[in-house]
PDB file of C-alpha atoms in Angstrom:
ATOM      1  CA  MET A   1     116.391  72.720  -6.938  1.00 67.00           C
ATOM      2  CA  PRO A   2     118.867  72.978  -4.345  1.00 68.00           C
ATOM      3  CA  GLU A   3     116.531  71.983  -1.391  1.00 76.00           C
ATOM      4  CA  LEU A   4     116.537  68.492  -3.248  1.00 82.00           C
ATOM      5  CA  ASP A   5     120.143  68.787  -3.453  1.00 90.00           C
ATOM      6  CA  ALA A   6     120.654  69.117   0.532  1.00 89.00           C
ATOM      7  CA  GLU A   7     118.319  66.759   1.052  1.00 92.00           C
ATOM      8  CA  TYR A   8     120.017  63.924  -0.962  1.00 94.00           C
ATOM      9  CA  ALA A   9     123.203  64.876   0.328  1.00 94.00           C
ATOM     10  CA  PHE A  10     121.564  64.415   3.883  1.00 94.00           C
ATOM     11  CA  ARG A  11     120.270  61.446   2.979  1.00 95.00           C
ATOM     12  CA  ARG A  12     123.837  60.371   2.016  1.00 96.00           C
ATOM     13  CA  PHE A  13     125.514  61.391   5.081  1.00 96.00           C
ATOM     14  CA  PHE A  14     122.384  59.479   7.073  1.00 96.00           C
ATOM     15  CA  ASP A  15     122.859  56.379   5.401  1.00 96.00           C
ATOM     16  CA  ASP A  16     126.972  56.549   5.810  1.00 96.00           C
ATOM     17  CA  HIS A  17     127.324  57.352   9.558  1.00 96.00           C
ATOM     18  CA  HIS A  18     124.243  56.559  11.245  1.00 95.00           C
ATOM     19  CA  THR A  19     125.271  53.006  12.273  1.00 95.00           C
ATOM     20  CA  ASP A  20     128.688  54.778  13.221  1.00 95.00           C
ATOM     21  CA  LEU A  21     127.140  57.832  15.605  1.00 96.00           C
ATOM     22  CA  SER A  22     125.047  55.456  16.890  1.00 96.00           C
ATOM     23  CA  ARG A  23     127.711  52.808  17.998  1.00 95.00           C
ATOM     24  CA  LEU A  24     129.613  55.963  19.257  1.00 96.00           C
ATOM     25  CA  ALA A  25     126.618  57.124  21.478  1.00 96.00           C
ATOM     26  CA  TYR A  26     126.310  53.493  22.330  1.00 95.00           C
ATOM     27  CA  LEU A  27     129.962  53.153  23.779  1.00 93.00           C
ATOM     28  CA  VAL A  28     129.750  56.667  25.670  1.00 93.00           C
ATOM     29  CA  THR A  29     126.600  55.785  27.323  1.00 92.00           C
ATOM     30  CA  GLY A  30     126.431  51.910  27.498  1.00 90.00           C
ATOM     31  CA  ASP A  31     122.584  52.143  26.666  1.00 90.00           C
ATOM     32  CA  SER A  32     121.399  50.474  23.624  1.00 88.00           C
ATOM     33  CA  GLN A  33     118.004  52.134  23.454  1.00 87.00           C
ATOM     34  CA  ALA A  34     119.664  55.571  24.279  1.00 91.00           C
ATOM     35  CA  SER A  35     122.063  55.724  21.730  1.00 93.00           C
ATOM     36  CA  ASP A  36     119.365  54.892  18.910  1.00 91.00           C
ATOM     37  CA  ASP A  37     117.512  58.016  20.505  1.00 92.00           C
ATOM     38  CA  LEU A  38     120.961  60.137  21.093  1.00 95.00           C
ATOM     39  CA  ALA A  39     121.744  59.526  17.093  1.00 95.00           C
ATOM     40  CA  ALA A  40     118.399  60.165  16.024  1.00 94.00           C
ATOM     41  CA  ASP A  41     118.756  63.612  17.785  1.00 95.00           C
ATOM     42  CA  ALA A  42     121.947  64.337  16.694  1.00 95.00           C
ATOM     43  CA  PHE A  43     120.754  63.626  13.340  1.00 95.00           C
ATOM     44  CA  VAL A  44     117.914  66.378  13.742  1.00 94.00           C
ATOM     45  CA  GLU A  45     120.676  69.015  15.004  1.00 94.00           C
ATOM     46  CA  VAL A  46     122.936  68.009  11.836  1.00 95.00           C
ATOM     47  CA  TRP A  47     119.594  68.389   9.474  1.00 95.00           C
ATOM     48  CA  ARG A  48     119.015  71.873  11.325  1.00 94.00           C
ATOM     49  CA  HIS A  49     122.491  73.158  10.393  1.00 94.00           C
ATOM     50  CA  TRP A  50     123.103  71.100   7.534  1.00 94.00           C
ATOM     51  CA  GLU A  51     124.802  74.311   5.525  1.00 92.00           C
ATOM     52  CA  ARG A  52     127.067  74.592   8.562  1.00 93.00           C
ATOM     53  CA  VAL A  53     127.707  70.837   8.671  1.00 93.00           C
ATOM     54  CA  GLN A  54     128.244  70.620   4.864  1.00 92.00           C
ATOM     55  CA  SER A  55     130.635  73.558   4.871  1.00 93.00           C
ATOM     56  CA  ALA A  56     132.914  72.018   8.085  1.00 91.00           C
ATOM     57  CA  GLN A  57     136.348  70.819   7.516  1.00 91.00           C
ATOM     58  CA  SER A  58     135.274  67.375   8.648  1.00 92.00           C
ATOM     59  CA  PRO A  59     131.206  66.994   8.560  1.00 94.00           C
ATOM     60  CA  ILE A  60     131.628  63.579  10.494  1.00 95.00           C
ATOM     61  CA  ALA A  61     133.765  65.232  13.127  1.00 94.00           C
ATOM     62  CA  TYR A  62     131.175  67.856  13.420  1.00 94.00           C
ATOM     63  CA  ALA A  63     128.404  65.347  13.794  1.00 96.00           C
ATOM     64  CA  ARG A  64     130.343  63.155  16.335  1.00 96.00           C
ATOM     65  CA  GLY A  65     130.782  66.247  18.663  1.00 95.00           C
ATOM     66  CA  ILE A  66     126.992  66.661  18.787  1.00 96.00           C
ATOM     67  CA  VAL A  67     126.652  63.049  19.843  1.00 96.00           C
ATOM     68  CA  THR A  68     129.239  63.303  22.433  1.00 96.00           C
ATOM     69  CA  ASN A  69     127.502  66.503  23.547  1.00 95.00           C
ATOM     70  CA  LEU A  70     124.023  64.802  23.485  1.00 96.00           C
ATOM     71  CA  ALA A  71     125.566  61.745  25.060  1.00 95.00           C
ATOM     72  CA  ARG A  72     127.377  63.643  27.861  1.00 93.00           C
ATOM     73  CA  GLN A  73     124.042  65.706  28.549  1.00 92.00           C
ATOM     74  CA  TRP A  74     122.048  62.151  28.860  1.00 92.00           C
ATOM     75  CA  ILE A  75     124.548  60.977  31.369  1.00 89.00           C
ATOM     76  CA  LYS A  76     124.432  63.924  33.590  1.00 85.00           C
ATOM     77  CA  ARG A  77     120.491  63.543  33.520  1.00 82.00           C
ATOM     78  CA  GLN A  78     120.649  59.984  34.150  1.00 81.00           C
ATOM     79  CA  SER A  79     123.264  60.434  37.250  1.00 77.00           C
ATOM     80  CA  ARG A  80     120.778  62.916  38.503  1.00 73.00           C
ATOM     81  CA  GLU A  81     117.800  60.850  38.416  1.00 67.00           C
ATOM     82  CA  ARG A  82     119.779  58.290  39.796  1.00 68.00           C
ATOM     83  CA  ALA A  83     121.046  60.015  42.725  1.00 66.00           C
ATOM     84  CA  GLY A  84     117.295  61.450  43.636  1.00 59.00           C
ATOM     85  CA  LEU A  85     116.141  57.966  43.454  1.00 56.00           C
ATOM     86  CA  LEU A  86     119.171  56.857  46.041  1.00 59.00           C
ATOM     87  CA  ARG A  87     118.639  59.619  48.245  1.00 55.00           C
ATOM     88  CA  LEU A  88     114.916  58.660  48.160  1.00 50.00           C
ATOM     89  CA  GLY A  89     115.869  55.314  48.898  1.00 49.00           C
ATOM     90  CA  LEU A  90     114.364  53.981  45.716  1.00 44.00           C
ATOM     91  CA  LEU A  91     117.481  52.203  44.593  1.00 43.00           C
ATOM     92  CA  ARG A  92     120.189  50.190  46.517  1.00 42.00           C
ATOM     93  CA  ARG A  93     123.627  49.992  45.778  1.00 43.00           C
ATOM     94  CA  ASP A  94     125.032  46.614  46.469  1.00 46.00           C
ATOM     95  CA  ARG A  95     128.445  47.163  48.070  1.00 42.00           C
ATOM     96  CA  GLY A  96     129.879  44.277  46.902  1.00 44.00           C
ATOM     97  CA  GLU A  97     128.703  44.224  43.075  1.00 47.00           C
ATOM     98  CA  SER A  98     131.734  45.626  41.610  1.00 45.00           C
ATOM     99  CA  ASP A  99     134.356  43.566  44.165  1.00 35.00           C
ATOM    100  CA  THR A 100     133.445  40.280  42.908  1.00 34.00           C
ATOM    101  CA  PRO A 101     135.718  38.908  40.274  1.00 38.00           C
ATOM    102  CA  ALA A 102     133.177  38.521  37.712  1.00 34.00           C
ATOM    103  CA  ILE A 103     133.958  38.316  33.582  1.00 34.00           C
ATOM    104  CA  ILE A 104     134.519  41.834  32.727  1.00 45.00           C
ATOM    105  CA  ASP A 105     133.585  42.912  29.365  1.00 64.00           C
ATOM    106  CA  VAL A 106     135.336  46.049  27.515  1.00 74.00           C
ATOM    107  CA  ARG A 107     131.727  47.672  27.632  1.00 77.00           C
ATOM    108  CA  ALA A 108     131.580  47.571  31.549  1.00 80.00           C
ATOM    109  CA  ALA A 109     134.898  48.710  31.908  1.00 83.00           C
ATOM    110  CA  LEU A 110     134.525  51.634  29.671  1.00 85.00           C
ATOM    111  CA  ARG A 111     131.289  52.663  31.812  1.00 88.00           C
ATOM    112  CA  ARG A 112     133.818  52.801  34.532  1.00 90.00           C
ATOM    113  CA  LEU A 113     135.856  55.271  33.246  1.00 93.00           C
ATOM    114  CA  PRO A 114     135.498  58.939  33.864  1.00 95.00           C
ATOM    115  CA  LEU A 115     133.537  60.436  30.609  1.00 94.00           C
ATOM    116  CA  ARG A 116     136.243  62.623  29.031  1.00 95.00           C
ATOM    117  CA  ARG A 117     138.552  59.704  29.039  1.00 95.00           C
ATOM    118  CA  ARG A 118     135.857  57.073  28.232  1.00 93.00           C
ATOM    119  CA  GLU A 119     135.171  59.601  25.411  1.00 93.00           C
ATOM    120  CA  CYS A 120     138.818  60.097  24.281  1.00 93.00           C
ATOM    121  CA  VAL A 121     139.575  56.364  24.349  1.00 89.00           C
ATOM    122  CA  ILE A 122     136.305  55.521  21.976  1.00 88.00           C
ATOM    123  CA  LEU A 123     137.087  58.191  19.780  1.00 90.00           C
ATOM    124  CA  ARG A 124     140.567  57.207  19.340  1.00 88.00           C
ATOM    125  CA  TYR A 125     140.546  53.369  19.440  1.00 83.00           C
ATOM    126  CA  ALA A 126     137.127  52.576  18.373  1.00 81.00           C
ATOM    127  CA  PHE A 127     136.617  55.109  15.898  1.00 83.00           C
ATOM    128  CA  ASP A 128     140.356  55.214  14.865  1.00 82.00           C
ATOM    129  CA  VAL A 129     140.274  59.422  14.982  1.00 89.00           C
ATOM    130  CA  PRO A 130     143.216  61.456  15.156  1.00 91.00           C
ATOM    131  CA  GLU A 131     144.189  63.311  18.141  1.00 93.00           C
ATOM    132  CA  ARG A 132     143.169  66.695  16.207  1.00 94.00           C
ATOM    133  CA  GLU A 133     139.826  65.841  15.639  1.00 93.00           C
ATOM    134  CA  VAL A 134     139.015  64.281  18.751  1.00 94.00           C
ATOM    135  CA  ALA A 135     140.196  67.630  20.495  1.00 95.00           C
ATOM    136  CA  THR A 136     137.952  69.351  18.147  1.00 93.00           C
ATOM    137  CA  ILE A 137     134.862  67.161  18.575  1.00 92.00           C
ATOM    138  CA  LEU A 138     134.960  67.373  22.542  1.00 95.00           C
ATOM    139  CA  GLY A 139     136.236  71.206  22.238  1.00 95.00           C
ATOM    140  CA  ILE A 140     139.471  70.464  24.171  1.00 96.00           C
ATOM    141  CA  SER A 141     143.240  70.849  23.492  1.00 96.00           C
ATOM    142  CA  ILE A 142     145.475  68.091  21.803  1.00 95.00           C
ATOM    143  CA  GLY A 143     147.332  67.889  24.981  1.00 96.00           C
ATOM    144  CA  ALA A 144     144.144  67.089  27.005  1.00 96.00           C
ATOM    145  CA  VAL A 145     143.241  63.891  24.353  1.00 96.00           C
ATOM    146  CA  LYS A 146     146.596  63.010  24.897  1.00 95.00           C
ATOM    147  CA  SER A 147     146.607  62.712  28.460  1.00 95.00           C
ATOM    148  CA  HIS A 148     142.862  61.739  28.549  1.00 96.00           C
ATOM    149  CA  THR A 149     143.523  58.640  26.024  1.00 93.00           C
ATOM    150  CA  SER A 150     146.627  57.449  27.876  1.00 91.00           C
ATOM    151  CA  ARG A 151     145.210  57.673  31.396  1.00 94.00           C
ATOM    152  CA  GLY A 152     142.162  56.031  29.930  1.00 91.00           C
ATOM    153  CA  ALA A 153     143.975  53.236  28.055  1.00 87.00           C
ATOM    154  CA  ALA A 154     146.002  52.540  31.204  1.00 87.00           C
ATOM    155  CA  GLN A 155     142.924  52.427  33.445  1.00 89.00           C
ATOM    156  CA  LEU A 156     141.247  50.352  30.724  1.00 83.00           C
ATOM    157  CA  SER A 157     143.947  47.896  30.930  1.00 81.00           C
ATOM    158  CA  GLU A 158     143.879  47.688  34.577  1.00 83.00           C
ATOM    159  CA  TYR A 159     140.106  46.840  34.856  1.00 80.00           C
ATOM    160  CA  LEU A 160     140.631  44.143  32.436  1.00 75.00           C
ATOM    161  CA  ASN A 161     142.655  42.356  34.565  1.00 63.00           C
ATOM    162  CA  GLY A 162     145.983  43.799  33.764  1.00 56.00           C
ATOM    163  CA  MET A 163     145.797  42.515  30.216  1.00 51.00           C
ATOM    164  CA  PRO A 164     147.959  45.190  27.776  1.00 46.00           C
ATOM    165  CA  LEU A 165     146.056  47.387  25.746  1.00 47.00           C
ATOM    166  CA  MET A 166     147.393  48.555  22.412  1.00 46.00           C
ATOM    167  CA  THR A 167     147.955  52.023  22.937  1.00 45.00           C
ATOM    168  CA  GLY A 168     149.974  52.620  19.527  1.00 43.00           C
ATOM    169  CA  GLY A 169     152.186  55.251  21.237  1.00 42.00           C
ATOM    170  CA  HIS A 170     153.978  56.547  24.262  1.00 39.00           C
ATOM    171  CA  HIS A 171     152.771  55.932  27.601  1.00 37.00           C
ATOM    172  CA  GLY A 172     153.000  58.865  30.172  1.00 35.00           C
TER     173      GLY A 172
END
């Protein structure tokens, strides 16, 4: 009955991590509908590679890597579609929209960060993932994680009207 054991283990993994993976997708994309779809798509991939996921040093890191890759692809697709619509003149960009001193929430500030910085800041601060694991998830060096996280935190802090952000480390 190894098939049933695998199914049970996968269901436990799903139950334990679905909310976190959906939240990760939401924080990276800023889109709640897309985040649920991306989390579901990620679990399809996790199930397809369940043996590899289970034997990974950190199954949740493996799953987070899938989510961030899917989110990155989704963002690229959205950007291409938006660029196409802008070229067709079907969407107008309101020049003053980012200049108005409005109440800026963290999600809006996060969306303004470049994607890699956003991913690093979210994984490090929202999910408390160690730098080494973030590097594995995103397929970049630990030095790059440190740099993106530091710069992203500084940028986020600026966006949030100069309020200092807890960085838990050195600045640089």
